[in-house]
Structure formats: C-alpha cells, structure tokens
Short mmCIF file of C-alpha atoms and ligand atoms in Angstrom, two decimals:
data_model
loop_
_atom_site.label_atom_id
_atom_site.label_comp_id
_atom_site.label_asym_id
_atom_site.label_seq_id
_atom_site.Cartn_x
_atom_site.Cartn_y
_atom_site.Cartn_z
CA MET A 1 -3.78 20.43 12.68
CA SER A 2 -2.62 17.68 11.45
CA PHE A 3 -1.92 13.98 11.86
CA TYR A 4 0.97 14.96 13.45
CA HIS A 5 -0.52 16.78 16.19
CA GLU A 6 -3.12 13.77 16.52
CA MET A 7 -0.24 11.05 17.23
CA GLN A 8 1.15 13.80 20.14
CA ARG A 9 -1.63 12.88 22.21
CA TYR A 10 -0.93 9.28 22.46
CA ASP A 11 2.11 7.06 24.08
CA LEU A 12 3.46 4.57 21.21
CA GLU A 13 5.47 2.81 23.66
CA GLY A 14 2.59 1.97 25.49
CA PHE A 15 0.69 0.29 22.37
CA SER A 16 2.33 -3.30 22.79
CA GLN A 17 1.53 -3.58 26.19
CA LEU A 18 -2.25 -2.65 25.26
CA VAL A 19 -2.46 -5.40 22.76
CA GLU A 20 -1.06 -7.92 25.17
CA SER A 21 -3.34 -7.15 27.90
CA ARG A 22 -6.36 -7.85 25.54
CA THR A 23 -8.41 -10.98 26.96
CA PRO A 24 -10.63 -12.92 25.21
CA ARG A 25 -13.74 -11.15 26.54
CA ASP A 26 -12.29 -7.81 24.83
CA VAL A 27 -12.30 -9.88 21.39
CA GLU A 28 -15.87 -11.06 21.98
CA ARG A 29 -16.81 -7.38 22.82
CA ALA A 30 -14.88 -6.07 19.73
CA LEU A 31 -16.87 -8.44 17.37
CA SER A 32 -20.04 -7.92 18.68
CA ARG A 33 -20.02 -4.03 18.14
CA THR A 34 -22.36 -2.85 15.72
CA GLY A 35 -21.03 0.97 15.64
CA THR A 36 -17.35 2.42 15.27
CA LEU A 37 -14.43 0.04 16.76
CA GLU A 38 -12.70 1.86 19.30
CA LEU A 39 -8.42 1.29 19.56
CA GLU A 40 -8.67 -0.91 22.17
CA ASP A 41 -11.38 -3.02 20.09
CA PHE A 42 -8.78 -2.95 17.17
CA ALA A 43 -5.93 -4.01 19.81
CA ALA A 44 -8.11 -7.12 21.02
CA LEU A 45 -8.46 -7.99 17.37
CA ILE A 46 -4.90 -8.42 16.70
CA SER A 47 -4.19 -9.83 19.96
CA GLU A 48 -2.92 -13.16 20.65
CA SER A 49 -6.28 -13.64 22.19
CA ALA A 50 -7.50 -13.40 19.18
CA ARG A 51 -5.24 -15.30 17.09
CA ARG A 52 -5.50 -18.31 19.52
CA GLN A 53 -9.57 -18.30 19.65
CA TYR A 54 -11.16 -16.71 17.03
CA LEU A 55 -9.41 -16.38 13.90
CA LYS A 56 -12.28 -18.48 12.35
CA VAL A 57 -15.27 -16.06 13.70
CA MET A 58 -13.17 -13.04 12.18
CA ALA A 59 -12.35 -14.55 8.87
CA GLN A 60 -16.05 -15.42 8.64
CA GLN A 61 -16.69 -11.58 9.55
CA ALA A 62 -14.17 -10.18 7.35
CA MET A 63 -15.70 -12.03 4.11
CA GLN A 64 -19.29 -10.92 4.96
CA LEU A 65 -17.99 -7.27 5.18
CA THR A 66 -16.16 -7.13 1.87
CA ARG A 67 -18.71 -9.01 0.22
CA ARG A 68 -21.55 -6.24 1.19
CA ARG A 69 -19.50 -3.71 0.31
CA PHE A 70 -17.62 -5.03 -2.51
CA GLY A 71 -19.48 -7.61 -4.00
CA ARG A 72 -16.66 -10.42 -5.81
CA CYS A 73 -14.77 -7.90 -7.55
CA VAL A 74 -11.01 -7.11 -7.12
CA ASN A 75 -9.01 -4.56 -8.57
CA MET A 76 -6.25 -5.51 -11.02
CA TYR A 77 -3.35 -2.64 -10.74
CA LEU A 78 0.04 -2.81 -11.78
CA PRO A 79 3.48 -0.71 -10.80
CA LEU A 80 5.31 0.90 -13.53
CA TYR A 81 8.82 1.40 -12.20
CA LEU A 82 9.89 5.35 -13.45
CA SER A 83 13.44 5.34 -12.12
CA ASN A 84 15.74 3.75 -9.52
CA LEU A 85 17.40 6.92 -9.04
CA CYS A 86 16.79 7.84 -5.18
CA THR A 87 18.90 10.25 -3.03
CA ASN A 88 17.16 8.80 0.28
CA LYS A 89 19.61 6.25 2.50
CA CYS A 90 16.62 3.64 3.48
CA ALA A 91 18.24 1.18 5.43
CA TYR A 92 15.93 -1.99 4.05
CA CYS A 93 15.68 -0.92 0.30
CA GLY A 94 17.55 -1.55 -2.82
CA PHE A 95 17.10 1.73 -4.46
CA SER A 96 18.78 3.34 -1.81
CA ALA A 97 21.79 5.69 -2.36
CA PHE A 98 23.95 3.84 -0.37
CA ASN A 99 23.56 0.72 -2.86
CA LYS A 100 26.28 1.21 -6.01
CA PHE A 101 24.91 0.13 -9.28
CA LYS A 102 23.52 1.57 -12.66
CA ARG A 103 20.80 4.34 -12.39
CA VAL A 104 17.98 5.23 -14.41
CA VAL A 105 15.02 7.35 -15.11
CA LEU A 106 13.15 6.50 -17.88
CA SER A 107 12.60 8.43 -20.82
CA LEU A 108 9.45 9.67 -22.24
CA GLU A 109 9.66 7.18 -24.91
CA GLU A 110 10.55 4.30 -22.67
CA ILE A 111 7.42 5.02 -20.51
CA LYS A 112 5.48 5.27 -23.63
CA GLU A 113 6.76 1.58 -24.40
CA GLU A 114 5.85 0.48 -20.94
CA CYS A 115 2.30 1.61 -20.93
CA GLU A 116 1.88 -0.47 -24.65
CA ALA A 117 3.33 -3.46 -22.93
CA MET A 118 1.29 -2.90 -19.51
CA ARG A 119 -1.83 -2.15 -22.11
CA ARG A 120 -1.15 -5.51 -23.71
CA LEU A 121 -1.22 -7.26 -20.37
CA GLY A 122 -5.01 -5.94 -20.10
CA TYR A 123 -4.08 -2.96 -16.92
CA GLU A 124 -5.79 0.64 -17.32
CA ASN A 125 -5.29 0.71 -13.45
CA LEU A 126 -1.38 2.29 -13.30
CA LEU A 127 0.58 3.06 -10.87
CA LEU A 128 3.52 5.25 -11.45
CA VAL A 129 6.45 4.48 -8.84
CA ALA A 130 9.85 6.51 -8.33
CA GLY A 131 12.64 6.51 -5.89
CA GLU A 132 13.29 10.42 -4.54
CA SER A 133 15.20 12.84 -6.62
CA GLU A 134 13.90 16.21 -6.45
CA ARG A 135 16.40 17.08 -9.65
CA ARG A 136 15.57 14.06 -11.84
CA CYS A 137 12.05 13.05 -10.80
CA GLY A 138 10.40 16.04 -9.89
CA MET A 139 7.51 17.99 -11.01
CA PRO A 140 9.26 19.15 -13.99
CA TYR A 141 9.45 15.34 -14.78
CA TYR A 142 5.55 14.35 -13.42
CA ARG A 143 4.19 17.19 -15.28
CA GLN A 144 5.58 15.69 -18.58
CA VAL A 145 5.08 11.74 -17.44
CA LEU A 146 0.97 12.20 -16.85
CA PRO A 147 0.23 13.16 -20.14
CA VAL A 148 1.67 10.45 -21.74
CA VAL A 149 0.39 7.75 -19.03
CA LYS A 150 -3.04 9.06 -18.74
CA PRO A 151 -4.18 7.84 -22.32
CA TYR A 152 -3.44 4.07 -21.07
CA ALA A 153 -4.47 4.71 -17.55
CA SER A 154 -8.50 4.58 -16.92
CA TYR A 155 -7.39 5.34 -13.14
CA LEU A 156 -3.95 6.35 -12.45
CA GLN A 157 -2.23 6.48 -9.25
CA MET A 158 1.47 7.10 -7.77
CA GLU A 159 3.72 6.19 -5.13
CA VAL A 160 7.02 8.78 -5.23
CA GLN A 161 8.61 11.35 -3.21
CA PRO A 162 5.95 13.52 -0.63
CA LEU A 163 4.80 16.67 -2.60
CA GLU A 164 3.30 20.02 -1.68
CA THR A 165 -0.77 20.78 -1.50
CA ALA A 166 -0.40 22.37 -4.63
CA ASP A 167 1.84 19.71 -6.54
CA TYR A 168 -0.88 17.14 -5.64
CA ALA A 169 -3.59 19.64 -6.98
CA GLU A 170 -2.07 20.29 -9.92
CA LEU A 171 -1.30 16.58 -10.83
CA LYS A 172 -4.93 15.97 -10.07
CA THR A 173 -5.94 18.20 -13.09
CA LEU A 174 -3.15 15.85 -15.30
CA GLY A 175 -5.16 12.96 -14.45
CA LEU A 176 -3.96 11.82 -11.08
CA ASP A 177 -6.88 10.12 -8.92
CA ALA A 178 -4.49 8.20 -6.33
CA VAL A 179 -1.54 8.81 -3.89
CA SER A 180 0.10 5.70 -1.81
CA VAL A 181 2.62 6.96 0.91
CA TYR A 182 3.26 4.24 3.25
CA GLN A 183 4.55 5.73 6.70
CA GLU A 184 6.94 2.68 6.85
CA THR A 185 6.95 2.93 10.66
CA TYR A 186 5.09 5.16 13.19
CA HIS A 187 7.86 5.18 15.90
CA PRO A 188 10.29 7.71 15.85
CA GLY A 189 12.67 6.20 17.41
CA ARG A 190 12.85 3.56 15.13
CA TYR A 191 11.86 5.99 11.89
CA ALA A 192 15.10 7.77 12.69
CA GLN A 193 17.50 4.54 12.65
CA MET A 194 15.61 3.32 9.26
CA HIS A 195 16.22 6.81 7.75
CA LEU A 196 19.17 7.85 7.45
CA GLY A 197 19.83 10.66 4.74
CA GLY A 198 17.95 12.31 2.30
CA ARG A 199 14.51 14.28 2.75
CA LYS A 200 12.99 11.28 3.76
CA ALA A 201 14.33 11.43 7.09
CA ASP A 202 12.07 14.35 7.95
CA MET A 203 9.64 12.02 9.73
CA ARG A 204 6.88 15.06 10.22
CA TYR A 205 6.78 15.76 6.71
CA ARG A 206 6.06 12.54 5.50
CA LEU A 207 3.48 12.17 8.31
CA GLU A 208 1.70 15.11 7.00
CA THR A 209 1.64 14.13 3.58
CA PRO A 210 -1.94 12.29 3.62
CA ASP A 211 -3.29 15.47 5.07
CA ARG A 212 -2.16 17.41 1.97
CA LEU A 213 -3.75 14.73 -0.19
CA GLY A 214 -6.74 15.35 1.52
CA GLN A 215 -6.70 19.11 1.10
CA ALA A 216 -5.89 18.97 -2.40
CA GLY A 217 -8.63 16.59 -3.23
CA ILE A 218 -7.12 13.57 -4.27
CA ASP A 219 -9.95 10.93 -4.81
CA LYS A 220 -8.21 7.75 -2.82
CA VAL A 221 -5.15 7.92 -0.49
CA GLY A 222 -3.03 4.48 0.25
CA LEU A 223 -1.41 4.46 4.00
CA GLY A 224 0.46 1.67 5.42
CA ALA A 225 3.57 0.42 7.25
CA LEU A 226 6.24 -1.67 6.08
CA LEU A 227 5.78 -5.08 8.45
CA GLY A 228 9.04 -6.15 9.73
CA LEU A 229 10.73 -2.73 10.19
CA TYR A 230 9.42 -2.36 13.93
CA ASP A 231 6.69 -3.95 16.27
CA TRP A 232 3.78 -4.49 14.14
CA ARG A 233 1.57 -4.04 17.27
CA VAL A 234 2.81 -0.25 17.43
CA ASP A 235 2.76 0.36 13.87
CA LEU A 236 -0.95 -1.07 13.25
CA LEU A 237 -2.30 0.51 15.90
CA ALA A 238 -0.61 3.97 14.61
CA LEU A 239 -2.01 3.10 11.23
CA ALA A 240 -5.59 2.62 12.97
CA LEU A 241 -5.37 6.16 14.34
CA HIS A 242 -3.99 7.45 10.97
CA ILE A 243 -7.08 5.71 9.05
CA ARG A 244 -9.39 7.26 11.63
CA TYR A 245 -8.29 10.66 11.93
CA MET A 246 -8.44 10.82 8.02
CA ARG A 247 -12.05 9.39 7.90
CA SER A 248 -12.89 12.43 10.26
CA THR A 249 -10.94 14.54 8.67
CA TYR A 250 -11.30 14.51 5.07
CA TRP A 251 -14.62 12.55 4.56
CA ARG A 252 -14.73 13.03 0.86
CA THR A 253 -11.19 10.98 0.46
CA ASN A 254 -11.31 7.26 -0.54
CA LEU A 255 -8.53 5.00 1.95
CA SER A 256 -6.27 2.11 0.69
CA VAL A 257 -4.18 -0.09 2.98
CA SER A 258 -1.43 -2.15 1.87
CA PHE A 259 0.54 -5.02 3.78
CA PRO A 260 4.15 -4.74 2.24
CA ARG A 261 6.39 -7.06 4.59
CA ILE A 262 9.91 -6.49 3.81
CA ARG A 263 11.39 -8.39 0.48
CA PRO A 264 15.18 -9.42 0.08
CA ALA A 265 16.50 -6.36 -1.90
CA GLU A 266 20.21 -5.26 -2.71
CA GLY A 267 21.87 -4.23 0.83
CA GLY A 268 20.79 -7.68 2.87
CA PHE A 269 18.44 -6.21 5.23
CA GLN A 270 16.97 -8.43 7.78
CA PRO A 271 13.31 -7.86 9.55
CA TYR A 272 13.62 -6.46 13.10
CA LEU A 273 10.32 -8.21 13.80
CA PRO A 274 9.16 -10.62 11.08
CA VAL A 275 5.39 -10.84 10.55
CA SER A 276 4.23 -14.62 9.74
CA ASP A 277 1.79 -15.39 7.32
CA GLY A 278 -0.93 -16.56 10.11
CA LYS A 279 -0.23 -13.26 11.46
CA LEU A 280 -0.84 -11.27 8.42
CA THR A 281 -3.88 -13.14 7.61
CA GLN A 282 -5.31 -11.93 11.40
CA LEU A 283 -4.31 -8.37 10.36
CA ILE A 284 -6.16 -8.16 6.97
CA CYS A 285 -9.08 -9.60 8.79
CA ALA A 286 -8.72 -6.95 11.88
CA LEU A 287 -8.54 -3.94 9.36
CA ARG A 288 -11.49 -5.15 7.41
CA ILE A 289 -13.49 -5.50 10.72
CA PHE A 290 -12.14 -2.19 11.98
CA ASP A 291 -12.92 -0.26 8.71
CA PRO A 292 -15.16 -1.92 6.06
CA GLU A 293 -14.88 0.71 3.50
CA LEU A 294 -11.38 0.17 3.34
CA ASP A 295 -9.66 -0.78 -0.23
CA LEU A 296 -7.29 -3.34 1.25
CA THR A 297 -4.29 -4.17 -1.06
CA ILE A 298 -1.92 -7.19 -1.60
CA SER A 299 1.23 -7.02 -4.15
CA THR A 300 3.41 -9.88 -5.75
CA ARG A 301 5.47 -8.91 -2.38
CA GLU A 302 3.31 -12.05 -0.91
CA SER A 303 3.69 -15.81 -2.42
CA ALA A 304 1.20 -17.07 -4.73
CA HIS A 305 0.16 -19.78 -1.75
CA PHE A 306 -0.88 -16.76 0.54
CA ARG A 307 -2.23 -14.41 -1.81
CA ASP A 308 -4.74 -16.99 -2.77
CA ALA A 309 -5.62 -17.99 0.56
CA VAL A 310 -6.18 -14.54 1.68
CA LEU A 311 -8.07 -13.17 -1.26
CA PRO A 312 -11.21 -13.97 -0.16
CA LEU A 313 -10.74 -12.50 3.34
CA GLY A 314 -11.08 -9.16 2.30
CA ILE A 315 -8.37 -8.09 -0.49
CA THR A 316 -10.40 -5.89 -2.86
CA ALA A 317 -7.10 -4.68 -5.38
CA LEU A 318 -4.24 -7.15 -6.34
CA SER A 319 -1.28 -6.91 -8.54
CA ALA A 320 -0.38 -9.48 -10.59
CA GLY A 321 2.59 -10.19 -13.36
CA SER A 322 4.29 -6.87 -11.74
CA SER A 323 7.81 -6.12 -12.36
CA THR A 324 9.94 -3.78 -9.75
CA GLU A 325 12.43 -3.21 -12.23
CA PRO A 326 12.52 0.38 -14.61
CA GLY A 327 11.79 -0.67 -17.95
CA GLY A 328 11.08 -4.29 -16.84
CA TYR A 329 7.71 -4.91 -19.13
CA ALA A 330 9.14 -4.06 -22.38
CA HIS A 331 12.70 -5.19 -21.84
CA ARG A 332 13.30 -7.02 -18.51
CA GLY A 333 16.65 -7.57 -17.16
CA GLN A 334 17.97 -4.27 -17.72
CA TYR A 335 18.39 -2.61 -14.28
CA LEU A 336 18.21 -3.52 -10.72
CA GLU A 337 14.46 -4.57 -9.07
CA GLN A 338 13.68 -2.52 -6.28
CA TRP A 339 12.49 -5.76 -4.48
CA THR A 340 12.59 -9.44 -5.82
CA VAL A 341 8.81 -10.63 -7.00
CA ASN A 342 7.40 -13.74 -4.86
CA ASP A 343 4.22 -14.36 -6.69
CA ASP A 344 5.78 -14.81 -10.39
CA ARG A 345 2.86 -16.12 -11.92
CA SER A 346 1.48 -14.58 -14.85
CA VAL A 347 -1.77 -12.47 -15.06
CA ASP A 348 -3.67 -15.29 -16.80
CA GLU A 349 -2.59 -17.65 -14.20
CA VAL A 350 -3.74 -15.50 -11.16
CA VAL A 351 -7.01 -14.65 -13.13
CA ALA A 352 -7.49 -18.11 -13.15
CA VAL A 353 -7.33 -18.77 -10.04
CA MET A 354 -9.62 -15.89 -8.65
CA GLU A 355 -12.54 -17.17 -11.01
CA LYS A 356 -12.02 -20.27 -9.47
CA GLN A 357 -12.65 -19.22 -6.34
CA GLY A 358 -16.05 -17.10 -7.91
CA PHE A 359 -13.72 -13.73 -8.23
CA GLU A 360 -14.30 -11.43 -10.89
CA ALA A 361 -10.90 -9.26 -12.22
CA VAL A 362 -11.50 -5.68 -12.99
CA PHE A 363 -8.87 -4.30 -15.33
CA HIS A 364 -10.97 -0.92 -15.90
CA ASN A 365 -11.80 1.83 -13.43
CA ALA A 366 -13.25 -0.18 -10.45
CA SER A 367 -15.96 2.26 -9.67
CA THR A 368 -17.73 1.85 -13.05
CA THR A 369 -19.52 -1.13 -13.60
CA TYR A 370 -17.38 -1.72 -16.96
CA PHE A 371 -15.65 -4.90 -15.33
CA LYS A 372 -12.83 -6.21 -18.17
CA SER A 373 -10.78 -4.77 -19.97
CA THR A 374 -11.79 -4.13 -23.91
CA ALA A 375 -8.13 -4.28 -24.70
CA PRO A 376 -6.84 -7.86 -25.97
CA ARG A 377 -4.65 -9.61 -23.49
CA THR A 378 -1.66 -11.23 -25.78
CA ALA A 379 -1.21 -15.44 -24.93
CA ALA A 380 2.25 -14.59 -23.53
CA SER A 381 0.50 -12.31 -20.76
S1 SF4 B 401 12.44 3.02 0.34
FE1 SF4 B 401 11.73 4.69 -1.32
S2 SF4 B 401 12.82 6.41 -0.87
FE2 SF4 B 401 13.95 5.15 0.89
S3 SF4 B 401 15.62 4.35 -0.68
FE3 SF4 B 401 13.76 3.05 -1.28
S4 SF4 B 401 13.31 4.59 -3.20
FE4 SF4 B 401 14.15 5.77 -1.97
#
C-alpha cells in the first residue's frame, strides 16, 4: 500500500468542480472547525467564495496558528547546485536534456569552495540540488559528497532524483536530514505531457518516493506541486490528500510544503494556468489552516515584495542570496542557472526586513534553540 494506491480512490477530474461548488457557508464551516479539516473544507478554503469574502479572516487565522506553533523564528536555508546535468526531458525546465548548453558536475574540491562561500553568508542549513543523472550523479557520487558537505551543515537537505529506500537509509547515516520531492503535477495526463523522457516519466515511482522516505526514517519530507503546470485546484487538493496520507502513515516524519511557481527558464515554457499573487497568498493561508504543523517554504523564485508580504502569514523557511547555478556562490556566471532568481536582495537586506517585521532569522538547525549562526557574515553578503 502506498500513496499511489490511495490516489486510485479519488477522481481527480472532479476536483475543480468540488472547489468551484464551495459556498460561503462551506468556507465558514471550514474556518470554525476545531478538529481535523476534511478535503471538502480545504476545497472551500481555496475557493473563489473564500477569496472574495474571507481572505482577511483566513490571514488572521493563519498568522495566529503559525505564531502558536513556530513563534517568530524563520529558518534560513540555501540551495547548493551540484550539477546541471540531467537525462530527463521536463518541458518546463532549463536543465532539460532537450536544451543544449555546457553541462557540469561539481568536483569535491568545487563543492568545498561552495560550502566555504555559503558559510561566509552565514548558512548552516544547506539544500543539495542536482539534475538526474544516474551515471554521474548517482549514489557513488552522493557517498563522496555528503562527507564533504556535512561539516558545513547543521541541517542537510537534498532535492535530487528519487532514490530507493535503502539508499535514503544509507544517506541518513552520512548526515542527511530532509528530502524534497515535488510531484510537479498529480494529474497523470498532464504529468505524461510534461515529462517526455528519462526516469522521471515514471509517475508512479515519483509519487511513491515520499513513502520510501518515510520508511527510511528521514526526518523531514518536502512535498509540493509546480504551480502553473496544471489546474492548481486539482494539484492543491491532491497535495492535501498527500499530506493527510503521510501524516497518518508516517506519523514520525515531519513535513514541509513549498509553493514553486514556474519561472522563466531556458526553453521558454509558458505556464498552463498561472497562479496570481492574490491566489498564492490564499493558498498559503489555506494550507496553514489545513495543517498547522507544516513547514511552509518560499524561495527566491518569488519577488521581494511578495515574499515580504506573505512572510507573516505562515512561512517558516526562506532562502536569500540564492544561486541556481552550479558553482554560483564561489564563481558566479560560469554555467547556466536552472531558473532566474526573482528576489535578488542580499542576505543582509532580507534579514533586515525580517527583523523590522519582528522575525528572527535562524541560520542554524531550527529544531535547536540556537538562533543565529556563530559564523561571521562578510560585509559583502
Ligand atoms: S526539473 Fe529536474 S528532472 Fe526535470 S529536467 Fe529539470 S533538473 Fe531534470
């Protein structure tokens, strides 16, 4: 039994209609629930009825729930792109095997240089990112990479190709704490249209990855859909189901959700159904109300203005000063970036705004009470 089997119980084609049919009364019922919210409640919270009449109430409730569970701490993380090599053909990604450009896999020496540069920015919560290439970026590579990175990371996350349960268990012994594996879209037809070649075309294998992570005892699993790929109503309801399933099946596993919206990238892909700033704000509030324990992450894909506005609503993890290019912290401008960073403010600029809003930027492992990094940040950061 896995989430793949759980999904078979639902008709995704009816999800848009379920959201559209929610009335103001349904929204009020969802907002006044004291226990666990049902799928219908979540559908009400992301509906047009909720956006028109209840967004303010939702924002207040989301803020209160977040303060009660997470206080005013926001976990700061930084992605470290290990490679831009990828054998998959995802229609929306600059690293797709379709695109011709100079490919690279960082050497251990280059990775160490990146870690040093990230440490100078103050970061100890690192996210390793790589395209999928079993031959160059498979387990033999990760077995060498983690011991190099771990001394620089009090919390170590990965966002790479889906792996086997035994591989995750082994990486855990090397210091791996968390893994994100975004489903991109939960709709099988759209998934097939967007993933035209490579291992990622196997939707079931990807869908069952969070199960393998739960079985391997990884501390935290990141879920999400790439907003704009398909009808967000379908993907958000399926994501809510996935959260519920993980909570009940792997109750020891912490969960995080990210809200990536498609950004301009090599290949010129255009979103299928764009998600506006107002809609994304509503989705953030709705997810916080749906599950007050979730870590909610927002990356530099989003604009400075938008990130500052949604931070108080429920965001618990944030990146700043990011590069989506392999080697981009030590030697910027050598290789193609995966997508264009939208908020390009420095770490210090972002932290200054957070502090003005009354938030504490946490550069160390947020599960400890140690809030600020002991590593000095350079003036240039
Ligand atoms: S989204 Fe990931 S798997 Fe797909 S082409 Fe880009 S790097 Fe490769």
